[in-house]
Amino acid sequence: MGIEVQLPDEEPNGLAAMIGGLIEANLRAHPERSALLAHPATYAITAPDAAVSVSIRLAQHEVTVRNGLSGTPDIAIETGSENLIGLSSVPLRFGLPDLTKKEGRAVNRKLLSGELKVRGLFRHPRKLARLNKLLSVT
Amino acid sequence: MPQFPSKEWLDEYALRINQSAAYREAAATWEGDVCYVFEPEPDRGVPREIWSWLDLWHGACRGARYDFPPEEGARAKFVIRAPYSRWKEVINKELNPVKGMMQGKLKLTGDMPTIVRHVRAAEELVNIAASVPTEFVDEPAS
């Protein structure tokens, strides 16, 4: 049985609907990825150019995506809408962008230039890797 | 000049999709029909909801239909809906479709991983739409 992503807001914003749909479809297509939900983690994702944010909470076999920012997440990601959607297509190695591939190196350049901001990257690399795997379409 | 929205506009759009090398390359692995739903805005000349359909397959458009019952359109693999004026913004390239989806201005139903894998194809569809000479229904030529 697939895992249903919870969208508790009465009107989930577009980003929440997209991320919820992406995670749900990935868990349906790759049931083994449900192991990524075994431990709790919290995330925030913001696309400033679209003026939209979401908060994601992973708990045991549950994913909740809410509109806006809440609390202090383990990982906070901020980048433009087109970069954000592109991140799901970047090849991963151990859950992080594969630096042997040009797409992975491009992510690194965006991190260094500040075009992509990831707070919690060094403190919670495993949690970031879990989110990347949940969102990955590669 | 075809009016948007209309069957003439959709047919011209489908023709241009099939003429686009950029789309053919970007959508080489795309499989699935798409419905564009134009939600009503009576004060702008769109008094009722209109469904249009494109059969998109491996970089080509195999068919197009305009103004048919919603229950038929709902069977499409992907459905994108927005009020008429949002579509106008997309065609005028004033609204990026990815940003529009994140903002909830364009509402998409369908397999999200497929969409994410084909963002460039979606951008090419917008470029093609922008290339169609268009008379908007709320801006009739004088």
XYZ file of C-alpha atoms in Angstrom:
280
model
C 0.000 0.000 0.000
C 1.339 3.454 -0.936
C 1.991 6.192 1.568
C -0.364 9.131 1.309
C 1.266 12.513 1.773
C -0.723 14.698 4.158
C -1.577 18.222 2.990
C -3.451 19.575 6.035
C -4.038 23.112 4.759
C -7.527 23.806 3.472
C -5.991 25.183 0.269
C -2.466 23.791 -0.177
C -0.328 26.251 -2.118
C 1.040 25.213 -5.530
C 4.473 24.291 -4.186
C 2.937 22.111 -1.447
C 0.764 20.348 -4.032
C 3.758 19.792 -6.320
C 6.091 18.510 -3.588
C 3.362 16.356 -2.065
C 2.530 14.905 -5.491
C 6.181 14.281 -6.269
C 6.906 12.478 -2.986
C 3.701 10.436 -3.188
C 4.361 9.354 -6.793
C 7.972 8.489 -5.988
C 6.950 6.376 -2.981
C 4.385 4.594 -5.142
C 6.924 3.904 -7.907
C 9.772 3.069 -5.499
C 8.232 1.535 -2.344
C 11.723 0.865 -0.982
C 12.099 4.638 -0.489
C 9.573 4.457 2.377
C 12.586 3.404 4.490
C 13.631 7.069 4.210
C 10.690 7.950 6.468
C 11.888 5.826 9.393
C 13.339 8.743 11.373
C 11.858 12.195 11.975
C 13.152 15.222 10.106
C 11.858 18.692 9.283
C 12.512 20.815 6.207
C 11.613 24.217 4.807
C 11.673 25.041 1.116
C 11.297 28.581 -0.207
C 11.138 29.920 -3.766
C 11.488 33.692 -3.212
C 10.740 34.617 -6.857
C 7.376 32.863 -6.559
C 6.847 34.164 -2.992
C 5.967 30.668 -1.806
C 7.229 28.388 0.983
C 6.428 25.006 2.423
C 7.333 23.040 5.538
C 7.840 19.280 5.311
C 7.782 16.899 8.234
C 8.837 13.275 8.031
C 7.738 11.012 10.840
C 7.486 7.258 11.023
C 5.807 6.324 7.707
C 4.218 9.758 7.407
C 4.952 12.792 5.278
C 3.228 16.111 5.950
C 3.585 19.146 3.685
C 2.191 22.462 4.949
C 1.954 25.927 3.471
C 4.530 28.444 4.723
C 7.344 28.217 7.239
C 6.952 26.957 10.799
C 9.461 26.523 13.610
C 13.165 25.871 13.022
C 13.596 23.103 10.459
C 16.604 20.784 10.352
C 17.216 21.801 6.729
C 16.120 25.013 4.988
C 16.456 25.347 1.217
C 16.017 28.624 -0.638
C 16.372 29.135 -4.366
C 14.499 30.315 -7.448
C 11.531 28.320 -8.731
C 13.317 27.010 -11.825
C 16.396 25.936 -9.815
C 14.125 24.254 -7.315
C 12.323 22.107 -9.853
C 15.653 21.319 -11.533
C 17.088 19.900 -8.297
C 14.851 16.836 -8.579
C 16.514 15.892 -11.865
C 20.113 16.110 -10.600
C 21.869 12.710 -10.421
C 22.603 11.756 -6.815
C 25.478 9.905 -5.182
C 24.782 8.809 -1.608
C 21.783 11.147 -1.707
C 23.795 14.268 -2.527
C 24.419 15.828 -5.964
C 26.889 13.663 -7.880
C 29.937 15.846 -8.436
C 31.226 13.519 -11.146
C 28.285 14.685 -13.306
C 27.924 18.171 -14.803
C 24.466 18.631 -13.250
C 25.916 17.871 -9.806
C 28.756 20.325 -10.310
C 26.235 22.971 -11.411
C 24.443 22.565 -8.064
C 27.778 23.040 -6.301
C 28.407 26.260 -8.228
C 24.966 27.576 -7.264
C 25.719 26.787 -3.611
C 29.019 28.633 -3.796
C 27.475 31.647 -5.541
C 24.585 31.838 -3.080
C 22.038 31.240 -5.831
C 21.073 28.139 -3.847
C 21.061 28.361 -0.058
C 20.909 25.237 2.108
C 20.933 25.811 5.849
C 21.742 22.673 7.858
C 23.776 21.110 5.033
C 26.815 20.398 7.229
C 24.896 19.674 10.426
C 22.343 17.256 8.917
C 23.774 15.843 5.665
C 21.890 12.561 6.079
C 18.583 14.341 6.484
C 19.311 16.361 3.348
C 20.195 13.152 1.504
C 16.873 11.611 2.560
C 14.899 14.566 1.207
C 16.884 14.530 -2.036
C 16.102 10.826 -2.521
C 12.399 11.378 -1.788
C 12.215 14.151 -4.401
C 14.521 12.635 -7.010
C 13.131 11.671 -10.417
C 16.428 10.316 -11.779
C -5.226 35.921 -36.986
C -6.701 33.158 -34.788
C -8.565 34.212 -31.703
C -7.611 32.759 -28.320
C -9.291 30.618 -27.159
C -10.664 28.933 -30.290
C -10.330 25.769 -32.378
C -8.410 27.768 -35.018
C -5.873 28.870 -32.425
C -5.455 25.323 -31.094
C -4.994 23.899 -34.608
C -2.320 26.489 -35.393
C -0.632 25.688 -32.053
C -0.644 21.945 -32.840
C 0.805 22.655 -36.288
C 3.622 24.702 -34.787
C 4.336 22.019 -32.161
C 4.939 19.570 -35.010
C 7.227 22.073 -36.750
C 9.384 22.700 -33.680
C 12.745 20.932 -33.601
C 13.370 22.275 -30.085
C 10.155 20.703 -28.799
C 10.809 17.434 -30.638
C 14.167 17.152 -28.854
C 12.959 18.285 -25.403
C 9.906 15.990 -25.458
C 11.538 12.973 -27.118
C 10.539 10.720 -24.201
C 7.183 12.361 -23.410
C 4.150 10.059 -23.588
C 0.750 11.358 -22.627
C -2.176 13.510 -23.611
C -2.659 16.911 -22.018
C -5.799 18.957 -21.442
C -5.675 22.719 -21.081
C -8.782 23.941 -19.279
C -9.768 27.578 -19.759
C -11.841 28.538 -16.747
C -14.619 31.051 -17.351
C -14.242 34.794 -17.018
C -17.513 36.166 -18.428
C -16.358 39.775 -18.193
C -13.411 38.904 -20.477
C -15.392 37.061 -23.131
C -15.092 33.517 -21.794
C -18.570 32.800 -20.421
C -18.069 29.079 -19.731
C -15.329 26.539 -19.110
C -13.604 25.275 -22.266
C -11.571 22.088 -22.489
C -8.888 21.619 -25.128
C -6.844 18.489 -25.686
C -3.468 17.688 -27.217
C -2.252 14.172 -27.883
C 1.474 14.624 -27.270
C 3.719 11.675 -28.019
C 7.510 11.547 -28.330
C 7.937 15.150 -29.404
C 4.965 15.301 -31.772
C 1.316 16.326 -31.522
C -0.791 13.489 -32.923
C -4.119 15.250 -32.522
C -5.983 18.197 -31.035
C -9.573 18.692 -29.892
C -11.359 21.815 -28.759
C -14.438 22.321 -26.623
C -15.677 18.899 -25.613
C -17.301 17.454 -22.493
C -15.213 17.639 -19.275
C -15.848 13.983 -18.468
C -13.885 13.076 -21.615
C -11.113 15.538 -20.836
C -10.735 14.315 -17.266
C -9.421 11.023 -18.670
C -6.285 12.772 -20.003
C -2.995 11.868 -18.382
C -2.358 15.518 -17.497
C -4.805 18.351 -16.903
C -3.708 21.951 -16.451
C -6.401 24.452 -15.513
C -6.451 28.179 -14.955
C -8.726 31.142 -15.604
C -8.546 32.553 -19.143
C -6.502 35.593 -18.070
C -3.762 33.371 -16.556
C -3.449 31.508 -19.854
C -3.171 34.873 -21.552
C -0.280 35.755 -19.215
C 1.434 32.470 -20.081
C 1.029 33.023 -23.842
C 2.346 36.577 -23.453
C 5.281 35.100 -21.462
C 4.367 37.255 -18.478
C 3.925 34.149 -16.302
C 6.490 31.369 -16.241
C 4.539 28.096 -16.070
C 6.780 26.537 -13.388
C 6.460 29.604 -11.191
C 2.740 29.710 -11.956
C 2.302 26.121 -10.804
C 4.253 26.785 -7.580
C 2.066 29.808 -6.922
C -1.078 27.788 -7.600
C -2.007 30.082 -10.499
C -1.928 27.077 -12.841
C -3.338 23.903 -11.330
C -1.900 20.646 -12.562
C -3.135 17.108 -12.102
C -1.083 14.173 -13.327
C 2.117 12.332 -12.574
C 4.433 14.934 -11.043
C 7.737 13.072 -11.677
C 6.933 13.019 -15.413
C 6.334 16.786 -15.371
C 9.560 17.425 -13.460
C 11.545 15.331 -15.943
C 10.117 17.329 -18.852
C 10.280 20.929 -17.643
C 12.196 21.959 -20.784
C 9.462 20.464 -22.961
C 6.878 22.494 -21.029
C 8.949 25.628 -21.604
C 9.084 24.862 -25.327
C 5.291 24.472 -25.393
C 5.057 27.978 -23.935
C 7.544 29.323 -26.502
C 5.448 27.780 -29.274
C 2.220 29.201 -27.821
C 3.870 32.631 -27.717
C 4.805 32.279 -31.396
C 1.198 31.804 -32.552
C -0.171 35.097 -33.939
C -2.996 35.657 -31.457
C -5.985 37.903 -31.092
C -7.211 37.614 -27.520
C -10.950 37.333 -27.107
C -10.998 40.292 -24.690
C -8.883 42.428 -27.024
C -10.617 42.193 -30.401
C -8.827 43.877 -33.283
C -10.451 47.181 -34.130
